[in-house]
Short mmCIF file of C-alpha atoms in Angstrom, two decimals:
data_model
loop_
_atom_site.label_atom_id
_atom_site.label_comp_id
_atom_site.label_asym_id
_atom_site.label_seq_id
_atom_site.Cartn_x
_atom_site.Cartn_y
_atom_site.Cartn_z
CA UNK A 1 20.45 126.45 124.64
CA UNK A 2 18.35 128.72 122.43
CA UNK A 3 16.70 125.79 120.69
CA UNK A 4 16.00 124.11 124.00
CA UNK A 5 14.47 127.27 125.46
CA UNK A 6 12.31 127.80 122.37
CA UNK A 7 11.02 124.23 122.43
CA UNK A 8 10.20 124.38 126.14
CA UNK A 9 8.43 127.70 125.65
CA UNK A 10 6.24 126.31 122.87
CA UNK A 11 5.42 123.21 124.89
CA UNK A 12 4.56 125.30 127.95
CA UNK A 13 2.23 127.51 125.90
CA UNK A 14 0.57 124.41 124.49
CA UNK A 15 0.10 123.01 127.98
CA UNK A 16 -1.47 126.27 129.16
CA UNK A 17 -3.81 126.36 126.17
CA UNK A 18 -4.83 122.76 126.78
CA UNK A 19 -5.47 123.49 130.46
CA UNK A 20 -7.79 126.34 129.51
CA UNK A 21 -9.65 124.10 127.06
CA UNK A 22 -9.89 121.31 129.64
CA UNK A 23 -11.31 123.68 132.24
CA UNK A 24 -13.85 124.98 129.74
CA UNK A 25 -15.00 121.48 128.80
CA UNK A 26 -15.08 119.89 132.24
CA UNK A 27 -15.93 122.77 134.57
CA UNK A 28 -18.83 124.25 132.62
CA UNK A 29 -22.14 123.85 134.52
CA UNK A 30 -24.84 121.63 133.00
CA UNK A 31 -28.15 122.29 134.81
CA UNK A 32 -30.10 120.05 132.43
CA UNK A 33 -28.32 116.91 133.60
CA UNK A 34 -28.30 117.74 137.31
CA UNK A 35 -30.99 115.12 138.06
CA UNK A 36 -29.46 112.44 135.83
CA UNK A 37 -25.79 112.52 136.82
CA UNK A 38 -24.61 110.62 139.90
CA UNK A 39 -21.18 110.02 141.35
CA UNK A 40 -19.41 106.81 140.33
CA UNK A 41 -16.71 105.24 142.47
CA UNK A 42 -16.80 101.78 140.88
CA UNK A 43 -14.39 101.29 137.96
CA UNK A 44 -16.22 100.07 134.85
CA UNK A 45 -19.73 101.06 135.91
CA UNK A 46 -20.03 104.02 133.53
CA UNK A 47 -18.41 102.06 130.71
CA UNK A 48 -20.98 99.32 131.12
CA UNK A 49 -23.70 101.95 131.09
CA UNK A 50 -22.33 103.41 127.84
CA UNK A 51 -22.47 99.98 126.22
CA UNK A 52 -25.97 99.06 127.45
CA UNK A 53 -28.01 102.27 127.59
CA UNK A 54 -26.31 104.54 125.03
CA UNK A 55 -26.32 104.28 121.29
CA UNK A 56 -23.10 103.45 119.49
CA UNK A 57 -22.44 107.06 118.50
CA UNK A 58 -23.27 108.38 121.95
CA UNK A 59 -21.01 105.78 123.59
CA UNK A 60 -18.16 106.62 121.21
CA UNK A 61 -18.67 110.31 121.93
CA UNK A 62 -18.51 109.84 125.70
CA UNK A 63 -15.61 107.38 125.78
CA UNK A 64 -13.73 108.93 122.84
CA UNK A 65 -14.04 112.42 124.30
CA UNK A 66 -12.47 111.34 127.57
CA UNK A 67 -9.66 109.56 125.72
CA UNK A 68 -8.89 112.65 123.62
CA UNK A 69 -8.80 114.83 126.72
CA UNK A 70 -5.89 112.78 128.03
CA UNK A 71 -3.83 112.64 124.79
CA UNK A 72 -2.20 116.11 125.19
CA UNK A 73 -0.81 115.02 128.56
CA UNK A 74 1.08 112.20 126.84
CA UNK A 75 2.44 114.64 124.25
CA UNK A 76 3.47 117.57 126.47
CA UNK A 77 4.39 116.17 129.88
CA UNK A 78 7.42 114.10 128.67
CA UNK A 79 9.26 117.37 127.95
CA UNK A 80 9.07 118.37 131.62
CA UNK A 81 9.42 114.94 133.21
CA UNK A 82 12.90 113.46 133.93
CA UNK A 83 14.03 110.77 131.55
CA UNK A 84 14.11 108.08 134.21
CA UNK A 85 10.72 106.33 134.52
CA UNK A 86 9.21 108.89 132.18
CA UNK A 87 6.19 106.82 131.19
CA UNK A 88 5.27 105.98 134.79
CA UNK A 89 5.63 109.58 135.91
CA UNK A 90 3.56 110.85 132.98
CA UNK A 91 0.82 108.35 133.81
CA UNK A 92 0.77 109.29 137.48
CA UNK A 93 0.70 113.03 136.79
CA UNK A 94 -2.18 112.60 134.36
CA UNK A 95 -4.16 110.47 136.81
CA UNK A 96 -3.64 112.98 139.64
CA UNK A 97 -4.58 115.98 137.47
CA UNK A 98 -7.76 114.37 136.15
CA UNK A 99 -8.74 113.14 139.61
CA UNK A 100 -8.49 116.72 140.89
CA UNK A 101 -10.63 117.92 137.98
CA UNK A 102 -13.27 115.26 138.70
CA UNK A 103 -13.32 116.19 142.38
CA UNK A 104 -13.84 119.85 141.51
CA UNK A 105 -16.66 118.82 139.15
CA UNK A 106 -18.47 116.83 141.80
CA UNK A 107 -18.02 119.44 144.53
CA UNK A 108 -18.51 122.79 142.79
CA UNK A 109 -19.96 122.44 139.30
CA UNK A 110 -23.70 121.98 138.83
CA UNK A 111 -24.73 119.04 136.69
CA UNK A 112 -21.32 117.37 137.02
CA UNK A 113 -20.24 114.47 139.23
CA UNK A 114 -17.10 112.58 140.08
CA UNK A 115 -16.61 109.55 137.83
CA UNK A 116 -13.67 107.21 138.27
CA UNK A 117 -14.16 105.86 134.75
CA UNK A 118 -13.46 109.32 133.33
CA UNK A 119 -10.12 109.34 135.19
CA UNK A 120 -9.30 105.92 133.77
CA UNK A 121 -10.18 106.98 130.22
CA UNK A 122 -8.15 110.21 130.52
CA UNK A 123 -5.12 108.29 131.78
CA UNK A 124 -5.48 105.75 128.97
CA UNK A 125 -5.58 108.64 126.48
CA UNK A 126 -2.35 110.02 127.95
CA UNK A 127 -0.65 106.63 127.52
CA UNK A 128 -1.96 106.41 123.96
CA UNK A 129 -0.55 109.83 123.09
CA UNK A 130 2.76 108.97 124.74
CA UNK A 131 3.28 105.70 122.86
CA UNK A 132 2.08 107.02 119.49
CA UNK A 133 3.96 110.31 119.33
CA UNK A 134 5.11 111.72 122.66
CA UNK A 135 7.88 109.19 123.25
CA UNK A 136 9.47 109.76 119.84
CA UNK A 137 9.32 113.55 120.01
CA UNK A 138 10.75 113.74 123.53
CA UNK A 139 13.48 111.21 122.70
CA UNK A 140 14.61 113.25 119.68
CA UNK A 141 14.49 116.43 121.74
CA UNK A 142 16.70 115.04 124.51
CA UNK A 143 19.07 113.45 121.97
CA UNK A 144 19.50 116.76 120.17
CA UNK A 145 20.06 118.75 123.36
CA UNK A 146 22.59 116.19 124.64
CA UNK A 147 24.54 116.27 121.37
CA UNK A 148 24.54 120.07 121.28
CA UNK A 149 25.60 120.37 124.92
CA UNK A 150 29.07 120.51 126.47
CA UNK A 151 29.45 116.75 126.10
CA UNK A 152 30.05 117.26 122.35
CA UNK A 153 33.58 118.48 123.07
CA UNK A 154 36.45 116.10 122.44
CA UNK A 155 37.29 114.02 125.48
CA UNK A 156 40.76 113.92 126.88
CA UNK A 157 41.34 110.37 125.64
CA UNK A 158 40.69 111.37 122.02
CA UNK A 159 43.10 114.28 122.32
CA UNK A 160 45.81 111.93 123.55
CA UNK A 161 45.19 109.56 120.65
CA UNK A 162 45.25 112.34 118.07
CA UNK A 163 48.38 111.98 115.87
CA UNK A 164 50.82 114.74 115.08
CA UNK A 165 52.19 117.65 117.07
CA UNK A 166 48.78 119.35 117.29
CA UNK A 167 47.26 116.41 119.13
CA UNK A 168 50.23 116.22 121.47
CA UNK A 169 50.00 119.92 122.24
CA UNK A 170 46.28 119.62 122.96
CA UNK A 171 46.91 116.63 125.22
CA UNK A 172 49.62 118.57 127.08
CA UNK A 173 47.28 121.53 127.54
CA UNK A 174 44.49 119.36 128.90
CA UNK A 175 46.67 117.89 131.64
CA UNK A 176 44.72 118.16 134.85
CA UNK A 177 45.78 119.84 138.04
CA UNK A 178 45.64 116.53 139.90
CA UNK A 179 48.35 115.10 137.65
CA UNK A 180 50.57 118.12 138.26
CA UNK A 181 50.03 117.85 142.01
CA UNK A 182 50.91 114.16 141.92
CA UNK A 183 54.11 114.92 140.06
CA UNK A 184 54.97 117.68 142.52
CA UNK A 185 54.50 115.26 145.39
CA UNK A 186 56.53 112.56 143.67
CA UNK A 187 59.52 114.88 143.06
CA UNK A 188 60.39 115.42 146.77
CA UNK A 189 60.01 111.70 147.35
CA UNK A 190 62.56 110.93 144.64
CA UNK A 191 64.93 113.53 146.11
CA UNK A 192 64.62 112.03 149.59
CA UNK A 193 65.28 108.56 148.18
CA UNK A 194 68.38 109.79 146.37
CA UNK A 195 69.71 111.44 149.53
CA UNK A 196 69.05 108.28 151.52
CA UNK A 197 70.91 106.22 148.92
CA UNK A 198 73.88 108.60 149.04
CA UNK A 199 73.93 108.47 152.83
CA UNK A 200 73.92 104.67 152.80
CA UNK A 201 76.73 104.63 150.24
CA UNK A 202 78.82 107.03 152.35
CA UNK A 203 78.25 104.93 155.42
CA UNK A 204 79.37 101.84 153.56
CA UNK A 205 82.51 103.53 152.22
CA UNK A 206 83.63 105.08 155.51
CA UNK A 207 84.42 101.83 157.36
CA UNK A 208 86.52 100.64 154.45
CA UNK A 209 88.62 103.81 154.42
CA UNK A 210 88.90 103.72 158.23
CA UNK A 211 90.00 100.11 158.09
CA UNK A 212 92.54 100.65 155.33
CA UNK A 213 94.12 103.66 157.07
CA UNK A 214 95.28 101.74 160.19
CA UNK A 215 96.40 98.89 157.98
CA UNK A 216 98.64 101.27 156.00
CA UNK A 217 100.04 102.75 159.20
CA UNK A 218 100.75 99.27 160.56
CA UNK A 219 102.52 98.32 157.31
CA UNK A 220 104.66 101.43 157.44
CA UNK A 221 105.63 100.77 161.05
CA UNK A 222 106.40 97.16 160.28
CA UNK A 223 108.62 98.24 157.37
CA UNK A 224 110.54 100.63 159.58
CA UNK A 225 111.05 97.99 162.25
CA UNK A 226 112.29 95.47 159.71
CA UNK A 227 114.68 98.04 158.28
CA UNK A 228 116.05 98.88 161.73
CA UNK A 229 116.48 95.21 162.57
CA UNK A 230 118.32 94.57 159.29
CA UNK A 231 120.65 97.49 159.94
CA UNK A 232 121.41 96.20 163.43
CA UNK A 233 122.16 92.77 162.09
CA UNK A 234 124.50 94.21 159.49
CA UNK A 235 126.33 96.28 162.17
CA UNK A 236 126.75 93.25 164.42
CA UNK A 237 128.26 91.16 161.61
CA UNK A 238 130.89 93.79 160.68
CA UNK A 239 132.01 94.12 164.35
CA UNK A 240 132.64 90.35 164.60
CA UNK A 241 134.80 90.41 161.48
CA UNK A 242 136.95 93.23 162.85
CA UNK A 243 137.53 91.47 166.19
CA UNK A 244 138.77 88.38 164.36
CA UNK A 245 141.23 90.46 162.29
CA UNK A 246 142.63 92.14 165.48
CA UNK A 247 143.26 88.75 167.09
CA UNK A 248 145.14 87.44 164.09
CA UNK A 249 147.37 90.49 164.01
CA UNK A 250 148.27 90.18 167.73
CA UNK A 251 149.53 86.60 167.20
#
C-alpha cells in the first residue's frame, strides 16, 4: 500500500506539472499572429498547410510540438484509468482535454484559434507515449500491486493439499462458517432419519409379537383340552374293566 500510494503521488505531481506547462504553452497570448491565425474545423487542412507553405524545420516544429504535448497523457493517464479498455479510455480523455484547451484558445486567448488538427496530433502523441512506454510501466505497476495485495495469501485449496499435520491444522482452521452451518443442518436430519427407522422397525416387530402371543395361548389351551380328554378316556376304560369283573364274580 505504501509503494502504491507513493507511485500514485509521483504520477499525480507529474500530471499537475504537465498541466501547468501545457497551459503556459497553449494559453499564452500571441498578438503578433492575431491577423494570421484562423479557426480550422477540417481535419488535415493545417497539416497540408504545414507541408506546402512551411519549411521542413518549421513544419517539424509545429507538428512535432503538438505530438510531444500529447505524450505525457499516454504516460500518466494509464495509472488512473481502469485496466479494462485502458488504451481507448486514455485516447478519449486526451482528445477531450485537448479539445477543451483548443476551445479556450479560440474563445479567450488573443492570437490563438481552434484547430482540429492540433487535437488530432495531441491524441496521436498520447497513443505514441502509451505504446512506447506507458503500457509497460502501468502493466508492471498493476502486476506488482496485485502480487503484493491480499491475493498473495495461500488459498484454501493449497492449504488442504499441504502435507503433514501443519497443513491439516491450517485446513481445519480455514473451514468456513457455511460448511459448519451445513453440518449443523445435516445433523438433525440424520437424527430424524434414525428415529423414523426405529419407529418403522418397532411397528414391524409389534404385529409379530401380537400374533405370536395369541398363538401361544391357543396352544396352551389346546394342550389342556387334550390332557383333559385323555384323562377322561383313561377313567372310562378303568370303569368298564371293573364292571366286567363284578359280573364274573356274581356268576
